XYZ file of C-alpha atoms in Angstrom:
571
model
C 33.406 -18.888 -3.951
C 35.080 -15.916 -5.331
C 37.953 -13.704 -3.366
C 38.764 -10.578 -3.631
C 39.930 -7.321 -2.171
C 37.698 -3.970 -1.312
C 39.450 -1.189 0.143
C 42.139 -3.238 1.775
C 39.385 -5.599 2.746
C 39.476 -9.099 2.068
C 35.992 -10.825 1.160
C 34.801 -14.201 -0.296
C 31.443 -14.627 -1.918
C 29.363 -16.399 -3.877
C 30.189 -16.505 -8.075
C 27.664 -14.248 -9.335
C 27.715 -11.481 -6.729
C 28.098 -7.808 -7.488
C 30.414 -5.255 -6.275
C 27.536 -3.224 -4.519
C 26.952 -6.868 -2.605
C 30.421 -7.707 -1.836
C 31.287 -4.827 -0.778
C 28.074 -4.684 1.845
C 29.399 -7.605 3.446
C 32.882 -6.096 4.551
C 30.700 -2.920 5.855
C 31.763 -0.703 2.956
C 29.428 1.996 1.932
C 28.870 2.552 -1.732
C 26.460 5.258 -2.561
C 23.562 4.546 -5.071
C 20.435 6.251 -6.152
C 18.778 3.822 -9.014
C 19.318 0.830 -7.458
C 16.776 -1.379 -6.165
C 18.114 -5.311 -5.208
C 16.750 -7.638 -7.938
C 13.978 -4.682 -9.209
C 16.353 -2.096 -11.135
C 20.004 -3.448 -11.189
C 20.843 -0.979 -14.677
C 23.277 1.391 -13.504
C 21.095 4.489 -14.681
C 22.533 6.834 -12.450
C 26.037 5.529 -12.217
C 26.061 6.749 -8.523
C 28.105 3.678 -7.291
C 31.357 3.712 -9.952
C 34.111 2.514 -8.071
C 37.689 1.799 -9.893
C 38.952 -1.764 -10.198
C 42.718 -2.158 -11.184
C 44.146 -3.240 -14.334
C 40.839 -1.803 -15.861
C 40.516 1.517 -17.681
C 36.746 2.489 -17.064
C 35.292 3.079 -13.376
C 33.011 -0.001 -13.200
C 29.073 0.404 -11.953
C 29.426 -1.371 -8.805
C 25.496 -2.689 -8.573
C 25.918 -4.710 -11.870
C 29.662 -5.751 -12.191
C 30.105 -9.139 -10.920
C 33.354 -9.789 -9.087
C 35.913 -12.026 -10.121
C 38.666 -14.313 -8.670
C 41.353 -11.668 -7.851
C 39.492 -8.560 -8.197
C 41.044 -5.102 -6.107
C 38.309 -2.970 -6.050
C 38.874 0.899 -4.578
C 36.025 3.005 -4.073
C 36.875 5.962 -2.783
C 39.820 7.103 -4.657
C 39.914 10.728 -5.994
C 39.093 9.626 -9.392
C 36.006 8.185 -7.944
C 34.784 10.629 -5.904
C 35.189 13.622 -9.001
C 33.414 11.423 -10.801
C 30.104 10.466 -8.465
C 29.698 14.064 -7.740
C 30.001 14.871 -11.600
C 27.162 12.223 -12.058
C 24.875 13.783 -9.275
C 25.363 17.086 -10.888
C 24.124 16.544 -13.794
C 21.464 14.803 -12.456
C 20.361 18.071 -10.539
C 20.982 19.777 -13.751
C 17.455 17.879 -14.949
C 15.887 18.445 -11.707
C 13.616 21.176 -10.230
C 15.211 21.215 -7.000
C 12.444 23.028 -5.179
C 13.060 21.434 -2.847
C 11.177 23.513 0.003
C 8.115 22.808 -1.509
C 8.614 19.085 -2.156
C 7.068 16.607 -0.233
C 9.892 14.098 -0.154
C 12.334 17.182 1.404
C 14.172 15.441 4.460
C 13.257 12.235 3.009
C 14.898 12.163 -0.542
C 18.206 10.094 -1.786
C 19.264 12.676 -4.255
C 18.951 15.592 -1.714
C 20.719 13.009 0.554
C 23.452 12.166 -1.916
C 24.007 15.860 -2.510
C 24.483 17.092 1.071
C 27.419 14.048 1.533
C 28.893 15.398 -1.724
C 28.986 18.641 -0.557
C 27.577 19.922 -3.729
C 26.804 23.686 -3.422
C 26.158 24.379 -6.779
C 25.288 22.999 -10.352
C 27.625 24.252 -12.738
C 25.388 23.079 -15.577
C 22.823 23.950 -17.670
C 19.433 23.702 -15.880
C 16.978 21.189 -18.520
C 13.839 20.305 -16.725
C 10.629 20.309 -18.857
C 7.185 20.396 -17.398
C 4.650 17.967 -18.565
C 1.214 18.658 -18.683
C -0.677 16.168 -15.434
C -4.219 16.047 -14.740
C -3.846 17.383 -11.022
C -7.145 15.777 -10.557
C -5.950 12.207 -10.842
C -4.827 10.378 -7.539
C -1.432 9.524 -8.283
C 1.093 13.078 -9.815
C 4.006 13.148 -11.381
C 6.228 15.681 -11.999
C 8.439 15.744 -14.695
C 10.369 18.315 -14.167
C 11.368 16.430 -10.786
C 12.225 12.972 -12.831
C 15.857 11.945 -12.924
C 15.134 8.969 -14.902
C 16.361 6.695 -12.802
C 13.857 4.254 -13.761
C 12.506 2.553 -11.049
C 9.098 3.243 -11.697
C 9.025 1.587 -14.888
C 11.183 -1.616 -13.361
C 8.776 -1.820 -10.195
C 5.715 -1.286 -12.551
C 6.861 -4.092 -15.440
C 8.712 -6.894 -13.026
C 6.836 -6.297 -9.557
C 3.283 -5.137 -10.422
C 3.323 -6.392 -14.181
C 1.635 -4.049 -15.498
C 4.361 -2.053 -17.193
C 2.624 1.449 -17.274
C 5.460 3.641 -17.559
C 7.975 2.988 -20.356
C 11.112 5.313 -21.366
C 11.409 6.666 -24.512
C 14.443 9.159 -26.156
C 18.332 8.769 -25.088
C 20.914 10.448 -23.256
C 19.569 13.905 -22.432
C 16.971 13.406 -24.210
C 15.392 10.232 -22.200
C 12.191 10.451 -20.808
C 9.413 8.191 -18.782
C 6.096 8.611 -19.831
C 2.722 6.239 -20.046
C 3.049 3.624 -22.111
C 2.103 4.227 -25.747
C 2.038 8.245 -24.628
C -1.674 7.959 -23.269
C -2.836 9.968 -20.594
C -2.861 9.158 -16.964
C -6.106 8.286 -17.265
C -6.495 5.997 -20.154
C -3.341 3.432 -18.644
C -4.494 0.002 -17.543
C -3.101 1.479 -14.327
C -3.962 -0.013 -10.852
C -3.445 3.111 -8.948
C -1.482 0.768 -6.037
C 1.252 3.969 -6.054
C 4.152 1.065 -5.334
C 5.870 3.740 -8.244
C 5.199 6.063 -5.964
C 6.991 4.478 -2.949
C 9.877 3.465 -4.606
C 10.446 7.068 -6.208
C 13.721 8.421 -4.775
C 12.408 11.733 -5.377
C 9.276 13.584 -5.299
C 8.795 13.150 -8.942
C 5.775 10.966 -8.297
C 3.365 11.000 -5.244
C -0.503 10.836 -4.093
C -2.974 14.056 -4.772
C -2.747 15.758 -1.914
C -6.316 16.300 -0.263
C -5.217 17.817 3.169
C -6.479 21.075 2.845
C -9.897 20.027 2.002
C -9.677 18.072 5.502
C -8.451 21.324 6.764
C -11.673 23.490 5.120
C -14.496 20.720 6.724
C -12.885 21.461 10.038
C -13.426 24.967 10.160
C -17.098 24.618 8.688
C -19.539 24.288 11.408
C -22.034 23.030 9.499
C -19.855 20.073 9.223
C -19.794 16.463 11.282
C -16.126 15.522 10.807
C -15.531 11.725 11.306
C -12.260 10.089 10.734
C -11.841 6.160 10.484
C -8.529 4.520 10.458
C -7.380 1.744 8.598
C -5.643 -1.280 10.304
C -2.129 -0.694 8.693
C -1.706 2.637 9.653
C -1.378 1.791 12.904
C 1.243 -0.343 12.326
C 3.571 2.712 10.321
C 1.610 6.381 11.203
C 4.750 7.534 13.766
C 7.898 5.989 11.576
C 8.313 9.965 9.930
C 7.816 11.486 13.149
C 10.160 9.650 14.774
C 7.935 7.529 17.489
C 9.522 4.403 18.959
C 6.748 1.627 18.960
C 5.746 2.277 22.332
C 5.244 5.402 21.542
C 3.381 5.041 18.118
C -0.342 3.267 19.834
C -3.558 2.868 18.059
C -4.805 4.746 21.147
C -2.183 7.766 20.827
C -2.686 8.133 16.723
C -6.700 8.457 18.075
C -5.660 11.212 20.389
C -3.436 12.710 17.786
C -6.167 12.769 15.244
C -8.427 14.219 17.958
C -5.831 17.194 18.346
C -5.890 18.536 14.806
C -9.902 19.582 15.970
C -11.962 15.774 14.884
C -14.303 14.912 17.508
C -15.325 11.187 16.015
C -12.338 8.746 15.697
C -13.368 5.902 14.443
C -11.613 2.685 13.719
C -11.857 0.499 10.464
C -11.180 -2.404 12.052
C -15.166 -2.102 12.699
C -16.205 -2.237 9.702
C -12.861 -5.065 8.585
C -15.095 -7.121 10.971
C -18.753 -6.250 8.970
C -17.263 -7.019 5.979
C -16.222 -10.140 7.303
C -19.590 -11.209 8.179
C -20.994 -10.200 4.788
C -18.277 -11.522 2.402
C -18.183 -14.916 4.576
C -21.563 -15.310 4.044
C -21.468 -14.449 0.323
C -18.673 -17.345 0.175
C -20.727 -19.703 2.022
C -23.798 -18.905 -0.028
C -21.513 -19.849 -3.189
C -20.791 -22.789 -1.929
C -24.043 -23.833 -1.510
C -25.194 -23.222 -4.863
C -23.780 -25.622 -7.221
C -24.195 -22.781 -10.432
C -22.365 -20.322 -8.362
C -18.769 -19.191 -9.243
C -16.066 -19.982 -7.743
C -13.514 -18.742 -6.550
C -14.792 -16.374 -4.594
C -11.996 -12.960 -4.992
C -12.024 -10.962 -2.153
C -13.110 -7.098 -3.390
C -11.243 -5.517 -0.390
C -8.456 -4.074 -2.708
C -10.085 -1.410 -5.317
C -6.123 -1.506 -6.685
C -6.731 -5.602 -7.269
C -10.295 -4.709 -8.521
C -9.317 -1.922 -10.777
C -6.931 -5.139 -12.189
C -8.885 -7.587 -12.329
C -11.564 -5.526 -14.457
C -8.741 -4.261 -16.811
C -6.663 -7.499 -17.336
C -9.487 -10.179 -16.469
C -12.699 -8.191 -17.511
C -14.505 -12.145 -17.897
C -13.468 -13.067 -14.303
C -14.839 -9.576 -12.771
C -17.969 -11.295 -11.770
C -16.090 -13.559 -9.337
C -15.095 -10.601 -7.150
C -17.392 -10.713 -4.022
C -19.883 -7.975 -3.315
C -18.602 -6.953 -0.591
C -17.393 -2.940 -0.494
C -14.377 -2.494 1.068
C -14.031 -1.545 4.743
C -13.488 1.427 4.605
C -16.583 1.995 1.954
C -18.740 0.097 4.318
C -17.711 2.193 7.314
C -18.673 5.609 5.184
C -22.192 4.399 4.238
C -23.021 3.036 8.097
C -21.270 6.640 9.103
C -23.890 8.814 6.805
C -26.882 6.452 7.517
C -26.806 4.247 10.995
C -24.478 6.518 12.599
C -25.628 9.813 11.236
C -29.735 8.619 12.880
C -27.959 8.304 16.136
C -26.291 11.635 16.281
C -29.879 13.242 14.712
C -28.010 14.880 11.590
C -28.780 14.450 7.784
C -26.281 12.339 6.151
C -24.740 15.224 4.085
C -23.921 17.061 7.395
C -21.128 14.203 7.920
C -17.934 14.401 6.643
C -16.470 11.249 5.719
C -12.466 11.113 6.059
C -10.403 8.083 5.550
C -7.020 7.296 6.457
C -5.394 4.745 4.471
C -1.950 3.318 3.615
C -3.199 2.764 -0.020
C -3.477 5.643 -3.278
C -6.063 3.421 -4.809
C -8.157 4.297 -2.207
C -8.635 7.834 -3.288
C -10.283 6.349 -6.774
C -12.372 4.111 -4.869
C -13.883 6.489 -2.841
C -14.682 8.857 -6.163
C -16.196 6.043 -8.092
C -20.168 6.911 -8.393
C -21.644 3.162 -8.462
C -20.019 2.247 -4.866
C -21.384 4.936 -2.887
C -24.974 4.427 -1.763
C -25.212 7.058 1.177
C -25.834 11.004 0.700
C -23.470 11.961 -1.965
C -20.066 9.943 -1.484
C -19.949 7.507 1.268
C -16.652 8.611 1.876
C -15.892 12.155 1.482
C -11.472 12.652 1.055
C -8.740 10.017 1.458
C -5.675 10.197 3.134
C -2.859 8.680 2.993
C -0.882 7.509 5.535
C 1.881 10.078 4.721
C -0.728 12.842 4.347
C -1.859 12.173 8.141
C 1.899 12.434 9.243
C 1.697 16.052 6.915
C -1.324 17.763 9.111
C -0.079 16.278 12.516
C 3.518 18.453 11.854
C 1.494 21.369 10.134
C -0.809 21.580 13.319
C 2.078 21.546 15.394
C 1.096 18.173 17.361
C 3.730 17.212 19.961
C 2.502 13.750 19.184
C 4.564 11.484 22.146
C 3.378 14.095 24.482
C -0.576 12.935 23.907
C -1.544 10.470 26.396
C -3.646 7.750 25.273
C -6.836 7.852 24.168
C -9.894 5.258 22.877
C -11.542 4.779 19.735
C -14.968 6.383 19.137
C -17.939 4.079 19.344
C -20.220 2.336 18.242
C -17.892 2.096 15.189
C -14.965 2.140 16.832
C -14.464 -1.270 18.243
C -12.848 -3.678 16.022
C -11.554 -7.140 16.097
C -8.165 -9.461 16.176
C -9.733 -10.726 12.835
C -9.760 -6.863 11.610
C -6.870 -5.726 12.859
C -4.917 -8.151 10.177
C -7.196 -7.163 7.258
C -3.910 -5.187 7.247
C -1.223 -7.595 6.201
C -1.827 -10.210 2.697
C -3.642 -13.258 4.248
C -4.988 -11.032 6.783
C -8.597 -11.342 4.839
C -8.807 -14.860 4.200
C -7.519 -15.776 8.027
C -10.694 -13.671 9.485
C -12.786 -14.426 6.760
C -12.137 -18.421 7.434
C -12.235 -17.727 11.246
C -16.016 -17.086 10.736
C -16.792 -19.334 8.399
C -15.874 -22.011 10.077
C -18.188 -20.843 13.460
C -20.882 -20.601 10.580
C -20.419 -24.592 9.620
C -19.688 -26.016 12.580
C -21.494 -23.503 15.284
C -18.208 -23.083 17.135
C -15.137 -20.692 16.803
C -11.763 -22.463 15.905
C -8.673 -21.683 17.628
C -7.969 -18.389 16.755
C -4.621 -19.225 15.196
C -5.891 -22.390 13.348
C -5.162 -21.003 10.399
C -1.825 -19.072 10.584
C -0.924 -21.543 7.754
C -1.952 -18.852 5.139
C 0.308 -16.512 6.754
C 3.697 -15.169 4.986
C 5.313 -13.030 2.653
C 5.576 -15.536 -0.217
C 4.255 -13.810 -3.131
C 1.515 -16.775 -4.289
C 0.715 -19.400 -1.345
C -1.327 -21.748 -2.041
C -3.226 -23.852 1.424
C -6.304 -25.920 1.689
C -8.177 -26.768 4.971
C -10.934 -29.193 5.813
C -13.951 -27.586 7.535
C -16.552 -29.904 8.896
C -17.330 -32.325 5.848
C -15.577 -29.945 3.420
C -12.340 -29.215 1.824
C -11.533 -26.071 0.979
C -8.757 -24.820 -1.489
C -7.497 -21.747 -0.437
C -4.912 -19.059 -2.800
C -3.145 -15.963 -1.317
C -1.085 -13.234 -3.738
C 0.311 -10.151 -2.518
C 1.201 -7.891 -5.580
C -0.042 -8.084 -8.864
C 2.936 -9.500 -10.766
C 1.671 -12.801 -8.411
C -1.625 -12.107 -9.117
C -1.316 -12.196 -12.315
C 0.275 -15.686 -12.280
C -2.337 -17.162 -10.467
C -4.914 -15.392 -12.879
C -3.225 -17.007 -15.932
C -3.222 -20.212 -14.197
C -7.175 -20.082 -13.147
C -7.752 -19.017 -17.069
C -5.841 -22.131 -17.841
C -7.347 -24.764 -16.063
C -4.200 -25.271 -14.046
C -5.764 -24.157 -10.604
C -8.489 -24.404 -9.054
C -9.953 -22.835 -5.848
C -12.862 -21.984 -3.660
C -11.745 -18.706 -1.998
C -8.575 -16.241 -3.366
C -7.267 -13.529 -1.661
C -5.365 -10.282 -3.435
C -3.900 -7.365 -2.514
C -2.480 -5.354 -4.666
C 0.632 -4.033 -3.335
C 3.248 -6.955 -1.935
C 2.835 -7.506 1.582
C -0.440 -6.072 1.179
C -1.675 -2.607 2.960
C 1.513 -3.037 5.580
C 2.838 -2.052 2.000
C 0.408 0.276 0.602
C 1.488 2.674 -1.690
C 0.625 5.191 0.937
C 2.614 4.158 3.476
C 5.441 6.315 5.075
C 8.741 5.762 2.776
C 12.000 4.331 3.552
C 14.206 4.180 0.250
C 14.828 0.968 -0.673
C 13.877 -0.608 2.515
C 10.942 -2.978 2.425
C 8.621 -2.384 5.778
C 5.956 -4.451 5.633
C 7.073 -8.303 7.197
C 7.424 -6.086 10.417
C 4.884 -3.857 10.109
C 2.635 -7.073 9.388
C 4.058 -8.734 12.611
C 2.874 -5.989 14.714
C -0.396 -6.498 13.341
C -0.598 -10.074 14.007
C 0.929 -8.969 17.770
C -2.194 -6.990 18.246
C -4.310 -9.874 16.828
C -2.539 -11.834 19.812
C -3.380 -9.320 22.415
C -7.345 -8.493 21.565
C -9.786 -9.458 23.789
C -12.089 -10.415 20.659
C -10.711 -11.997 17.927
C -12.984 -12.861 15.807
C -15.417 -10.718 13.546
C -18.982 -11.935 14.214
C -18.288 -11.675 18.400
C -17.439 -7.517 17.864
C -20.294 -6.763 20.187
C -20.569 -3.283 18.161
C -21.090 -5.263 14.911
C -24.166 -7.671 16.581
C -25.619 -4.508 17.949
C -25.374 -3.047 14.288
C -27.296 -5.972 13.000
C -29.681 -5.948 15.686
C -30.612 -2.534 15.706
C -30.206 -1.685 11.714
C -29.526 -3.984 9.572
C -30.886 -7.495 10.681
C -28.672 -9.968 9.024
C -25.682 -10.303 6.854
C -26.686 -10.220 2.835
C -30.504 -8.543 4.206
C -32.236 -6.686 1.997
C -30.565 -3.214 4.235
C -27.144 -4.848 4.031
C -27.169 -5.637 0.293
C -28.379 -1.908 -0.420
C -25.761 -0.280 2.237
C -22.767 -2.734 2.346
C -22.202 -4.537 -1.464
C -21.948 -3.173 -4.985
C -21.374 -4.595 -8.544
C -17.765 -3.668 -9.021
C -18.858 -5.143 -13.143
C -20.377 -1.188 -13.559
C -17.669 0.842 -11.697
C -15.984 3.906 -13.599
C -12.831 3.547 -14.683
């Protein structure tokens, strides 16, 4: 252990701690902007100098390690001149527009600027403009980057993928793509975990809210929202909901008050891709020239991955479109019959905790229906953006049900939210498929966590299976090299792109340096707990769908409707 003294404080920690650490256990605040814990420890910004005595230089408190004896002051005038020096000429590369910015009320360097009580940059203004392809799902603005590099640190040693990469020095530096491609050329998964861990608005999703805005007002239009399982679980953290307040049945009534008269959930259609990707897996199994593992194809960040990294191991990704694909071609064909309207008079809208989304939706081979299957993504953060533009007093709403018949969804749906959430419901039906009876709905809460690669096997009816989980694609990737290898071998793997999987989408609301999704995965798992129907092939609304339209999972209807070769997708 190491002693030593923080603003009169005295504190003992481990050898190897930092300042920024030490002085977090005595309940001393030290501001930063840069730094993320064990992601981007480089002292960028130099928010957090504090002055140690007996040495000349202010010291960067997230990367100086203490030592036996060390006084450490951080809030002496020398100090605090010298912090708000650094934030100034930070602003002094930033467009501070910050009335039009979509982080505004929800940035660190607007935050870190108020507490300094900076009123005015007395230095040059430098912020160049980049061209950006506004079409592209994911922005960036460069006049808004204050190289603080977290996007490139997040991107390289969370994600692996090291997109971004900085080039020049001093005023000079820069992030850009790798290798100075375009956007659009990167081996980029589109997850948007960049985007999240932005402190500024510098990066963030296309923003498609208006369009949403446009089909409401045009009568010609059928406007149908579905709802993905993990928004539930994070919709009312920027409006300030408690979690009694923030329901699955009040975010339906609060999407029904910006004008949409079908709410739908994707928990549905969780649950019929659950019947159709089990049955792919157990179809695989049966055929000894089949390969295995199975991937799940639920992720398009993961399959946008897999066919850029692991191009030869694209044909192991199941069939299966995504939920929320699957819910947009049974909303323009099955559900559009029902309501007697051509499929092009419904207008798809999706509301996701994920960026990726938005490409998945665009790409031509997945949609079978009239036109796209599903018409404009939004992200979590975008719903939060039309409730407070329409004016919705949200915790005034009283309650109010999903839509049906595609608005019912199961325990086993409702987790399709959180990483293992897939395999769990997946397994849940499989295992009613071998043996002709439903497990115990928690049987296999094994696969659960937040580990970043788990691996779990289970033995249903005469067979073992061997199970892998990975949530983020730095894991994935390790489990990848290790199937390439030899060194593992599996029948069914799970990814999701972004750790802790959609509870952590890149299009989830954004708490600086806070990581969200264990909890907001435990409130899925809480609603798991408290459905009536927990698993996928009992959704009564599912067996009706197969009964009245599509007959049976992997039919000749279901194959046409509900898979696609992700081998041909657009890149």
């Amino acid at each position: 252990m190491v002693t030593l003294t923080i603003d009169n404080h005295t504190v003992s920690v481990p050898n190897g701690t930092t300042i920024l650490e030490a002085a977090r256990k005595v309940g001393v605040k030290i501001p930063t902007l840069c730094y993320l814990p064990k992601i981007n420890e480089v002292a960028s910004c130099r928010v957090c100098a504090v002055e140690v005595e007996g040495v000349d230089k202010l010291a960067t408190a997230c990367n100086t390690q203490v030592v036996e004896g060390m006084v450490v002051h951080t809030n002496t005038q020398r100090v605090r001149i010298t912090r708000k020096t650094n934030v100034e000429l930070i602003l002094s590369q930033h467009v501070d527009h910050c009335v039009t910015c979509v982080r505004s009320g929800n940035c660190s360097l607007q935050s870190l600027s108020k507490a300094m009580n900076i009123q005015s940059v007395p230095f040059r203004k430098e912020a160049p403009e980049r061209p950006w392809d506004p079409a592209l799902p994911i922005l960036r603005d460069s006049a808004k980057c204050i190289k603080c590099l977290r996007c490139v640190s997040v991107c390289e040693r969370v994600q692996s993928l090291g997109v971004w990469e900085v080039t020049g020095s001093g005023a000079h530096t820069t992030v850009r793509i790798r290798g100075g491609l375009p956007m659009n050329e990167a081996n980029c998964a589109l997850c948007g975990q960049c985007v999240s861990h932005c402190p500024v608005g510098a990066l963030r999703e296309r923003d498609d809210t208006e369009a949403v805005f446009s089909a409401l007002a045009d009568p010609t239009k059928e406007v149908v929202f579905q709802i993905a399982p993990a928004v539930r679980s994070a919709w009312g953290e920027i409006l300030g909901l408690s979690p009694d307040q923030a329901t699955e049945k009040r975010l339906a009534a609060a999407v029904r008050a910006l004008g949409v008269r079908y709410v739908f959930d994707t928990t549905f259609s969780a649950d019929l891709t659950i019947l159709e990707e089990s049955h792919e897996f157990l179809q695989r199994l049966a055929d000894p020239q089949a390969k295995l593992p199975q991937f799940t194809s639920c992720c398009p960040g993961w399959v946008r991955f897999v066919r850029t990294e692991y191009p030869e191991m694209a044909e192991h990704l199941s069939t299966a479109k995504s939920p929320q694909q699957m819910f947009g071609a049974v909303a323009k064909s099955y559900f559009a019959e029902k309501l007697g309207k051509a499929p092009e008079d419904i207008f798809c809208v999706s509301v996701m905790p994920c960026t990726a989304k938005k490409y998945e939706a665009a790409v031509p081979e997945v949609s079978d229906a009239a036109g796209r299957d599903v018409d404009v993504v939004l992200t979590t953060r975008e719903l939060d953006r039309m409730l407070r533009a329409m004016q919705v007093n949200v915790a005034a709403l009283p309650e109010e049900d999903f839509d049906h018949p595609l608005g019912r969804g199961s325990g086993a749906g409702v987790i399709f939210g959180v990483t293992g959430g897939v395999m769990e419901a997946a397994l849940r039906t499989a295992y009613w498929k071998l043996t002709g009876e439903n497990p115990a709905p928690d049987a296999f809460e094994e696969i659960r966590g937040q580990q970043p690669w788990r691996e779990v096997s289970f033995t249903i009816g005469d067979r073992e299976l061997r199970l892998a989980v990975a949530s983020g694609l730095g894991a994935a990737r390790e489990l990848m090299d290790a199937l390439r290898a030899g060194q593992a071998r599996y029948d069914f793997v799970e990814v999701m792109a972004c750790p802790g999987g959609c509870s952590g989408g890149g299009g989830q609301p954004i708490h600086d340096g806070e990581d969200y999704a264990p909890q907001r995965g435990q409130v899925l798992y809480q609603l798991d707990r408290e459905s009536p129907v927990r698993f996928s092939h009992e959704n009564p609304e599912i067996q009706a769908l197969y009964q009245d339209y599509l007959g049976q999972p992997l039919s000749e209807k279901a194959e046409a409707l509900l898979h696609t070769d992700q081998r041909k997708w657009t890149l």
